[in-house]
Amino acid sequence: MKRRQFLIGLPLAVSACTAQEVWAPDDVIARAIHRGTGPKSLTLYTMKNTGSDNGAHSALMIDASQRVMFDPAGSWKQARMPERNDVLFGVTPELEQYYVSFHARVTYYVVGQQIEVSPEVAERALILALSNGPVAQANCTRATSRLIGQLPGFESIRQTWFPNKLSDDFAKLPGVTTREYREADADDKSIAAREIDAALRAGQ
């Protein structure tokens, strides 16, 4: 099936905007941790409607001392990336691609905007994400923009409710690279979730 034909190095993802306490155990987190080998970076993910281009969700990939995804009020749940209050751990390149594919479908496409940062800035972003706590429904962009705006060198990022506004502000930062990911799968994300779960179990 076309959905599983991933593009290597395409760090894009997002999810639909719900708030609940989630706290994976220490041993589960420890086993899941994944550390990248390349430059430290941040990637802003924006999911957009294919018809109107209106943004529907924002999230932030943080490649620091470990790779995590700050996915406030996110909807993707599976066993390989344990969660603590909207922070997903163990974000390997493979799981990142599955995450992207879960959200890209006939009605929505995903935009990823990546920027390299110093190890200090990346670690600050990680600390802010871990200390943020669960995010209420429809507050995904507000939480993401607030986090980014607290980082050194990102003071121009204003807190906003609107995914496209955050994406536009992020695009003005020097050195940002932008990619799009599109798929033609059905709008029902539960189908993709079952397929991804089966693929992950088969690969264990």
Short mmCIF file of C-alpha atoms in Angstrom, two decimals:
data_model
loop_
_atom_site.label_atom_id
_atom_site.label_comp_id
_atom_site.label_asym_id
_atom_site.label_seq_id
_atom_site.Cartn_x
_atom_site.Cartn_y
_atom_site.Cartn_z
CA MET A 1 0.00 0.00 0.00
CA LYS A 2 1.25 3.47 -0.91
CA ARG A 3 0.94 4.82 2.62
CA ARG A 4 3.87 2.77 3.88
CA GLN A 5 6.27 3.95 1.20
CA PHE A 6 7.97 6.53 3.37
CA LEU A 7 10.29 9.30 2.25
CA ILE A 8 13.50 9.14 4.24
CA GLY A 9 14.43 12.32 6.04
CA LEU A 10 10.99 13.87 5.84
CA PRO A 11 10.37 14.99 9.40
CA LEU A 12 6.76 16.01 9.27
CA ALA A 13 3.89 15.33 11.56
CA VAL A 14 0.82 16.48 13.40
CA SER A 15 -2.34 15.34 15.07
CA ALA A 16 -5.84 16.41 15.81
CA CYS A 17 -6.46 18.70 18.73
CA THR A 18 -7.93 16.41 24.09
CA ALA A 19 -6.44 16.95 27.62
CA GLN A 20 -5.74 14.16 30.05
CA GLU A 21 -3.04 13.14 32.47
CA VAL A 22 -0.77 10.49 30.95
CA TRP A 23 2.36 9.31 32.76
CA ALA A 24 4.30 6.34 31.41
CA PRO A 25 6.43 4.52 34.04
CA ASP A 26 10.13 5.29 34.39
CA ASP A 27 11.26 1.89 33.10
CA VAL A 28 9.11 2.22 29.99
CA ILE A 29 10.52 5.66 29.25
CA ALA A 30 14.09 4.48 29.83
CA ARG A 31 13.71 1.64 27.33
CA ALA A 32 12.19 3.92 24.71
CA ILE A 33 14.69 6.81 24.74
CA HIS A 34 16.27 7.47 21.36
CA ARG A 35 19.23 9.79 20.83
CA GLY A 36 19.89 11.32 17.44
CA THR A 37 23.35 11.52 15.90
CA GLY A 38 23.00 14.64 13.77
CA PRO A 39 22.79 18.36 14.55
CA LYS A 40 20.29 19.43 17.18
CA SER A 41 17.10 20.81 15.72
CA LEU A 42 13.48 21.80 16.15
CA THR A 43 10.77 20.92 13.65
CA LEU A 44 7.40 22.61 13.71
CA TYR A 45 4.61 20.46 12.34
CA THR A 46 1.40 21.94 10.96
CA MET A 47 -1.50 19.91 9.63
CA LYS A 48 -3.49 21.74 6.98
CA ASN A 49 -6.80 21.14 5.26
CA THR A 50 -6.24 20.17 1.63
CA GLY A 51 -9.22 22.21 0.46
CA SER A 52 -8.77 25.46 2.38
CA ASP A 53 -5.13 25.27 3.57
CA ASN A 54 -6.41 26.20 7.03
CA GLY A 55 -4.21 24.88 9.82
CA ALA A 56 -5.74 22.28 12.13
CA HIS A 57 -2.95 21.38 14.58
CA SER A 58 0.58 22.29 15.67
CA ALA A 59 3.27 20.15 17.28
CA LEU A 60 7.02 20.34 17.80
CA MET A 61 9.73 17.75 17.23
CA ILE A 62 12.66 18.35 19.59
CA ASP A 63 16.01 16.74 18.80
CA ALA A 64 18.03 17.43 21.94
CA SER A 65 19.82 15.00 24.27
CA GLN A 66 17.00 12.71 23.20
CA ARG A 67 14.39 12.94 20.46
CA VAL A 68 10.87 13.69 21.65
CA MET A 69 7.73 15.05 20.11
CA PHE A 70 5.74 17.71 21.94
CA ASP A 71 2.29 16.88 20.59
CA PRO A 72 -0.17 18.90 22.68
CA ALA A 73 -3.68 17.43 22.66
CA GLY A 74 -2.46 14.87 20.14
CA SER A 75 -4.35 11.78 19.02
CA TRP A 76 -1.74 9.19 18.01
CA LYS A 77 -1.45 6.36 20.52
CA GLN A 78 0.72 3.25 20.23
CA ALA A 79 3.13 1.25 22.36
CA ARG A 80 6.50 2.17 20.84
CA MET A 81 6.44 5.87 21.75
CA PRO A 82 5.36 6.16 25.42
CA GLU A 83 3.80 9.41 26.56
CA ARG A 84 4.07 11.75 29.47
CA ASN A 85 1.53 14.55 29.27
CA ASP A 86 1.73 15.27 25.53
CA VAL A 87 5.43 14.45 25.21
CA LEU A 88 6.12 11.34 23.12
CA PHE A 89 9.44 9.58 23.75
CA GLY A 90 11.57 7.30 21.58
CA VAL A 91 11.10 9.16 18.32
CA THR A 92 13.26 7.13 15.95
CA PRO A 93 13.27 8.12 12.26
CA GLU A 94 11.06 5.11 11.51
CA LEU A 95 8.47 6.06 14.12
CA GLU A 96 8.57 9.66 12.97
CA GLN A 97 7.61 8.54 9.48
CA TYR A 98 4.75 6.44 10.85
CA TYR A 99 3.60 9.48 12.81
CA VAL A 100 3.59 11.58 9.66
CA SER A 101 1.73 8.95 7.68
CA PHE A 102 -0.92 8.62 10.37
CA HIS A 103 -1.88 12.27 9.91
CA ALA A 104 -1.47 12.77 6.16
CA ARG A 105 -4.59 11.71 4.28
CA VAL A 106 -6.98 12.79 1.57
CA THR A 107 -8.38 15.67 3.63
CA TYR A 108 -5.19 16.90 5.31
CA TYR A 109 -1.53 17.34 4.43
CA VAL A 110 1.40 17.98 6.73
CA VAL A 111 3.98 20.77 6.64
CA GLY A 112 7.27 20.39 8.49
CA GLN A 113 9.59 23.35 9.14
CA GLN A 114 12.98 22.42 10.54
CA ILE A 115 15.69 24.63 11.98
CA GLU A 116 19.06 23.67 13.44
CA VAL A 117 19.74 25.01 16.94
CA SER A 118 22.50 24.85 19.51
CA PRO A 119 22.50 21.96 21.98
CA GLU A 120 21.63 24.47 24.71
CA VAL A 121 18.54 25.75 22.90
CA ALA A 122 17.42 22.22 22.06
CA GLU A 123 17.80 21.15 25.69
CA ARG A 124 15.86 24.19 26.88
CA ALA A 125 13.02 23.22 24.53
CA LEU A 126 13.08 19.68 25.93
CA ILE A 127 12.89 20.94 29.51
CA LEU A 128 9.98 23.26 28.67
CA ALA A 129 8.10 20.44 26.96
CA LEU A 130 8.60 18.05 29.88
CA SER A 131 7.44 20.65 32.40
CA ASN A 132 4.46 21.91 30.38
CA GLY A 133 1.85 19.41 31.58
CA PRO A 134 -1.18 18.15 29.62
CA VAL A 135 -2.76 20.54 27.16
CA ALA A 136 -6.50 21.07 26.81
CA GLN A 137 -8.33 20.42 23.57
CA ALA A 138 -7.96 23.17 20.95
CA ASN A 139 -4.92 24.64 22.76
CA CYS A 140 -2.30 22.84 20.69
CA THR A 141 -0.99 25.89 18.84
CA ARG A 142 -1.22 28.11 21.88
CA ALA A 143 0.95 25.70 23.87
CA THR A 144 3.41 25.13 21.02
CA SER A 145 3.86 28.82 20.23
CA ARG A 146 4.29 29.65 23.94
CA LEU A 147 7.05 27.07 24.26
CA ILE A 148 8.92 28.20 21.15
CA GLY A 149 8.67 31.86 22.09
CA GLN A 150 10.53 31.20 25.36
CA LEU A 151 13.64 29.95 23.59
CA PRO A 152 16.71 32.15 23.02
CA GLY A 153 16.65 33.45 19.46
CA PHE A 154 12.95 32.74 19.03
CA GLU A 155 11.56 35.84 20.71
CA SER A 156 9.84 36.83 17.45
CA ILE A 157 7.47 33.86 17.78
CA ARG A 158 4.26 35.26 19.23
CA GLN A 159 1.79 33.20 21.18
CA THR A 160 -1.22 32.42 19.03
CA TRP A 161 -4.24 30.16 18.73
CA PHE A 162 -3.83 29.80 14.97
CA PRO A 163 -1.58 27.12 13.36
CA ASN A 164 -1.05 29.09 10.15
CA LYS A 165 0.03 32.18 12.07
CA LEU A 166 2.61 30.19 13.99
CA SER A 167 3.82 28.54 10.79
CA ASP A 168 4.15 31.93 9.08
CA ASP A 169 6.15 33.37 11.98
CA PHE A 170 8.39 30.29 12.11
CA ALA A 171 9.05 30.55 8.38
CA LYS A 172 10.65 33.97 8.91
CA LEU A 173 13.42 32.55 11.07
CA PRO A 174 16.79 32.31 9.28
CA GLY A 175 17.76 28.83 8.15
CA VAL A 176 14.33 27.19 8.20
CA THR A 177 13.75 24.41 5.67
CA THR A 178 10.17 23.47 4.74
CA ARG A 179 8.72 20.20 3.42
CA GLU A 180 5.24 18.88 2.66
CA TYR A 181 3.90 15.36 2.98
CA ARG A 182 0.71 14.29 1.23
CA GLU A 183 -1.18 11.00 0.98
CA ALA A 184 -4.48 9.95 -0.57
CA ASP A 185 -5.68 7.58 2.14
CA ALA A 186 -9.24 7.70 3.46
CA ASP A 187 -10.14 10.35 6.02
CA ASP A 188 -10.72 7.72 8.73
CA LYS A 189 -7.50 7.76 10.78
CA SER A 190 -8.48 4.59 12.64
CA ILE A 191 -7.70 2.62 9.48
CA ALA A 192 -4.18 4.01 9.38
CA ALA A 193 -3.79 3.42 13.11
CA ARG A 194 -4.60 -0.29 12.72
CA GLU A 195 -2.24 -0.65 9.77
CA ILE A 196 0.60 1.07 11.58
CA ASP A 197 0.05 -0.98 14.71
CA ALA A 198 0.18 -4.18 12.66
CA ALA A 199 3.39 -3.06 10.94
CA LEU A 200 5.03 -2.17 14.26
CA ARG A 201 4.07 -5.51 15.79
CA ALA A 202 5.38 -7.37 12.73
CA GLY A 203 8.67 -5.52 12.99
CA GLN A 204 9.27 -6.34 16.65
#
